């Protein structure tokens, strides 16, 4: 077996499709799972993706992170469950189905028929579950795709019923009558966490100042401010701040401003209790309402008139005030956001449609003081984007006061990455209100609440309990969804009367929150085959319902990962349910990440034309490139995603490809045969120092990668790997190149070892390229090697090959060389021109490597000592210092510019009261005449730039070698072809170095008798 040649650049997309097919055909994933079965367990629980639309590129970020760590644990031999989840019911599915059916209100859904509507919802879920599965496979995600969980399964629903029953038994469940955010299009209330999930949009609304005439005080009015004209017909009170000063002018009372003249000034408390005429007292809704002034400490003195119009049926704070002051609650709008019957001329119109009629009526009645417009941030529905209203309704709540502290305690046991999200979770828990779990909708978890007129609230906890207590309708109950469940009444446990279920369905976060219990078989006595894929999920997957022993093995999750929004959603709901049922967190570690933006940092929107579809990205970038970009990103910051950055990644990944290609090319020419045993103890050849360094450098890579995987920190994975490949390519190969022109075993075996171990370590990040390179480097040419990189295990670090001191030394050497190149660049001399001397300061560990430095920088002598510089200039390293210093940057920059700084040991500086480390500044030292100087991070080099005849001649020889080698390439010669060179007479002085030239260009002979003005070559 021999190495197969590589094309000059990889075709990522084609290569990935080939690998996918090969994995399938070879059953690699199944074999890996088999290999790990019974091993130590790693429990990952997948947060469900909504099976509602194709996957977006933002989902690809999360799914990449999941796969990277699940794969890593698999390579390390951990036994895992690999269960993918789909979120299948609730508002998001309903809204998309409504759109596709052209339905636009709850009435239209009911006309369409709930059974039919449920069928369409299920079809949509089945369709998109398949689409997402295909996209996820394409991304390289390894999951047990025939074993997905679907949250609309009857089993999942039953587990939630059980939870709700437990909540009821603790006395936490209650029916609340309160003002909640309401989406008039979806016709349902929106919970606190959904409110945060929605967007605040900049919207324009009317801004009105309106007079409310005071009773018994002729000619005096209150002036109130409002941006919601539709709430004025539901006004019952006006609130003032008792300790604020109000002034009367032109008959209107408003907050008194300083240095203004008023006819009268009074404190707010003096106005409290006054009665006034409401603006629409003639409406039937207003019958019997006595309008009066109430005291409220939270009246804003910042905007408006300092007098707040109170409509308890249309605002949260207004509603709370109605309880304190015993105010009448007038509910002005129905489910669809239209004014109700009792609002006379406004009845049947939307809140927007009544704006102008209300303004006109106020003007007619002489009550309008001022009408303008205002643009402000306003909450919208997270599903459909409709501006939210406030409406007083009955909703079901879970009280959270008793669970707040236990949830905070549970969160204290969780390790968050990045760590600051732990505090975000705490903040949310400290501020969370009672959980509004009911939605007035159709295709969702049916709340198992059966309130009886006798006062008893019956809560059903399981299907068996329902069967036992049902008084009819069981024969038509095909699954636990509306409309079927609504046809099953039960007998009240207190009075025996027949009672019916409330019509509400549950918050979708209940569906996803129960997963750590429902999918793992909590309290289930015996495993049931296919026992999870029940009800609506039947036929969609083959998921079993495991038994309780299984739950004990896999709960809590060792690790979960979702985006930051899930702090208020999934992380919150699984934690809420788990702390309720088991008193502890359902996860030990969590990785979370921010938002995905376009490459210019703007949000992606289809309507802006900057959205990227996942399919298109996978086709154009390739999955590995996408995965690399996602891994490279600090998850605590938004990612800028796009084809520009992808191109950049693709270009950088070429260094690895070219390094493999280099090895393969020369292995084919020289007949090198790799052996498997080399991967175990390292090559037992006669190693040169550089070989020992690369072997040690590889151990360092493995250690760094292992540490990064173990702390779930992907930027360190890509960072370590990239710096390793740079060392391998730009130091090892560069310095050893000629050893590959003949069969130098030690060099081939060392490079092969390093490349293979590197490919194994990076496999979880870019599985396709790693698998492909494994085929090229190992599976192809080595007999009896594992056929997949993922069956080969982790490249364990070898203590015998490790040498931290050597790795550190070479890293300093590379630094010196880099500075040497910088110094040369400032001198304007060609890279090829040999120079006389380099002086190096602050790089003692590099002393043993003076030869390598000489070779790399083409200098005759390297001296370690003090660099004599005539001038020192220090500038701020802006990308580093900017974020650190903020506003202080200006002062520091000015001090550095003025030369007002002090040098610190270790290469740092002190300026304007700040200590700047070596990495935070850019140091320029101007050399003495005839020297070029460069420095940074504590190392300084000085390069002698004056030339003598010997150096000049050598420079010309090197130019010639370069030219001849270019000619070889242009002539299409093979790397091994020998040539004859003919030089013009004018270059005959270069023949002093004839042997050197011959060696470098593979010439058998150099002639000077051609008569041409230019050098010529011919194949020998
Ligand atoms: Zn909505
Ligand atoms: Zn009863």
CSV table of N, CA, C and O and ligand atoms in Angstrom, one decimal, residues 91 95 182-188 190 380-386 388 441, ligand 1:
chain,number,residue,atom,x,y,z
A,91,UNK,N,-47.0,27.4,20.4
A,91,UNK,CA,-47.3,28.6,19.5
A,91,UNK,C,-46.5,28.6,18.3
A,91,UNK,O,-47.0,29.0,17.2
A,95,UNK,N,-48.2,29.0,14.7
A,95,UNK,CA,-48.1,30.2,13.9
A,95,UNK,C,-47.6,29.9,12.4
A,95,UNK,O,-48.2,30.4,11.5
A,182,UNK,N,-50.2,40.7,26.1
A,182,UNK,CA,-51.1,39.9,25.2
A,182,UNK,C,-50.8,40.1,23.8
A,182,UNK,O,-50.7,41.3,23.3
A,183,UNK,N,-50.7,39.0,23.0
A,183,UNK,CA,-50.6,39.2,21.6
A,183,UNK,C,-52.0,39.1,20.9
A,183,UNK,O,-52.6,38.1,20.9
A,184,UNK,N,-52.4,40.2,20.3
A,184,UNK,CA,-53.8,40.2,19.7
A,184,UNK,C,-53.9,39.3,18.5
A,184,UNK,O,-54.9,38.8,18.2
A,185,UNK,N,-52.8,39.1,17.8
A,185,UNK,CA,-52.8,38.2,16.6
A,185,UNK,C,-52.9,36.8,17.1
A,185,UNK,O,-53.7,36.0,16.6
A,186,UNK,N,-52.0,36.4,18.0
A,186,UNK,CA,-52.0,35.0,18.5
A,186,UNK,C,-53.1,34.7,19.4
A,186,UNK,O,-53.5,33.6,19.7
A,187,UNK,N,-53.7,35.8,20.0
A,187,UNK,CA,-54.8,35.6,20.9
A,187,UNK,C,-54.5,34.9,22.2
A,187,UNK,O,-55.3,34.1,22.7
A,188,UNK,N,-53.3,35.2,22.7
A,188,UNK,CA,-52.9,34.5,23.9
A,188,UNK,C,-52.0,35.5,24.7
A,188,UNK,O,-51.4,36.4,24.2
A,190,UNK,N,-48.7,36.2,27.0
A,190,UNK,CA,-47.3,36.0,26.8
A,190,UNK,C,-46.6,36.0,28.2
A,190,UNK,O,-46.9,36.9,29.0
A,380,UNK,N,-42.8,43.4,21.4
A,380,UNK,CA,-43.6,42.7,20.4
A,380,UNK,C,-43.6,41.2,20.6
A,380,UNK,O,-42.8,40.7,21.4
A,381,UNK,N,-44.5,40.5,20.0
A,381,UNK,CA,-44.7,39.1,20.2
A,381,UNK,C,-43.5,38.4,19.6
A,381,UNK,O,-43.0,38.6,18.5
A,382,UNK,N,-42.9,37.4,20.4
A,382,UNK,CA,-41.7,36.7,20.0
A,382,UNK,C,-42.0,35.8,18.8
A,382,UNK,O,-41.1,35.4,18.1
A,383,UNK,N,-43.2,35.4,18.6
A,383,UNK,CA,-43.5,34.5,17.5
A,383,UNK,C,-43.9,35.2,16.2
A,383,UNK,O,-43.5,34.9,15.1
A,384,UNK,N,-44.7,36.3,16.3
A,384,UNK,CA,-45.3,36.9,15.1
A,384,UNK,C,-44.9,38.3,15.0
A,384,UNK,O,-45.2,38.9,13.9
A,385,UNK,N,-44.3,38.9,16.0
A,385,UNK,CA,-43.8,40.3,15.8
A,385,UNK,C,-44.9,41.4,16.0
A,385,UNK,O,-44.6,42.6,15.9
A,386,UNK,N,-46.1,41.0,16.3
A,386,UNK,CA,-47.2,42.0,16.5
A,386,UNK,C,-46.9,42.7,17.8
A,386,UNK,O,-46.5,42.1,18.8
A,388,UNK,N,-47.4,44.1,21.4
A,388,UNK,CA,-48.2,43.5,22.5
A,388,UNK,C,-49.1,44.5,23.1
A,388,UNK,O,-48.7,45.7,23.2
A,441,UNK,N,-54.6,28.5,23.4
A,441,UNK,CA,-54.4,28.1,22.0
A,441,UNK,C,-54.8,26.6,21.8
A,441,UNK,O,-55.6,26.1,22.6
B,1,LIG,ZN1,-48.2,36.8,18.3
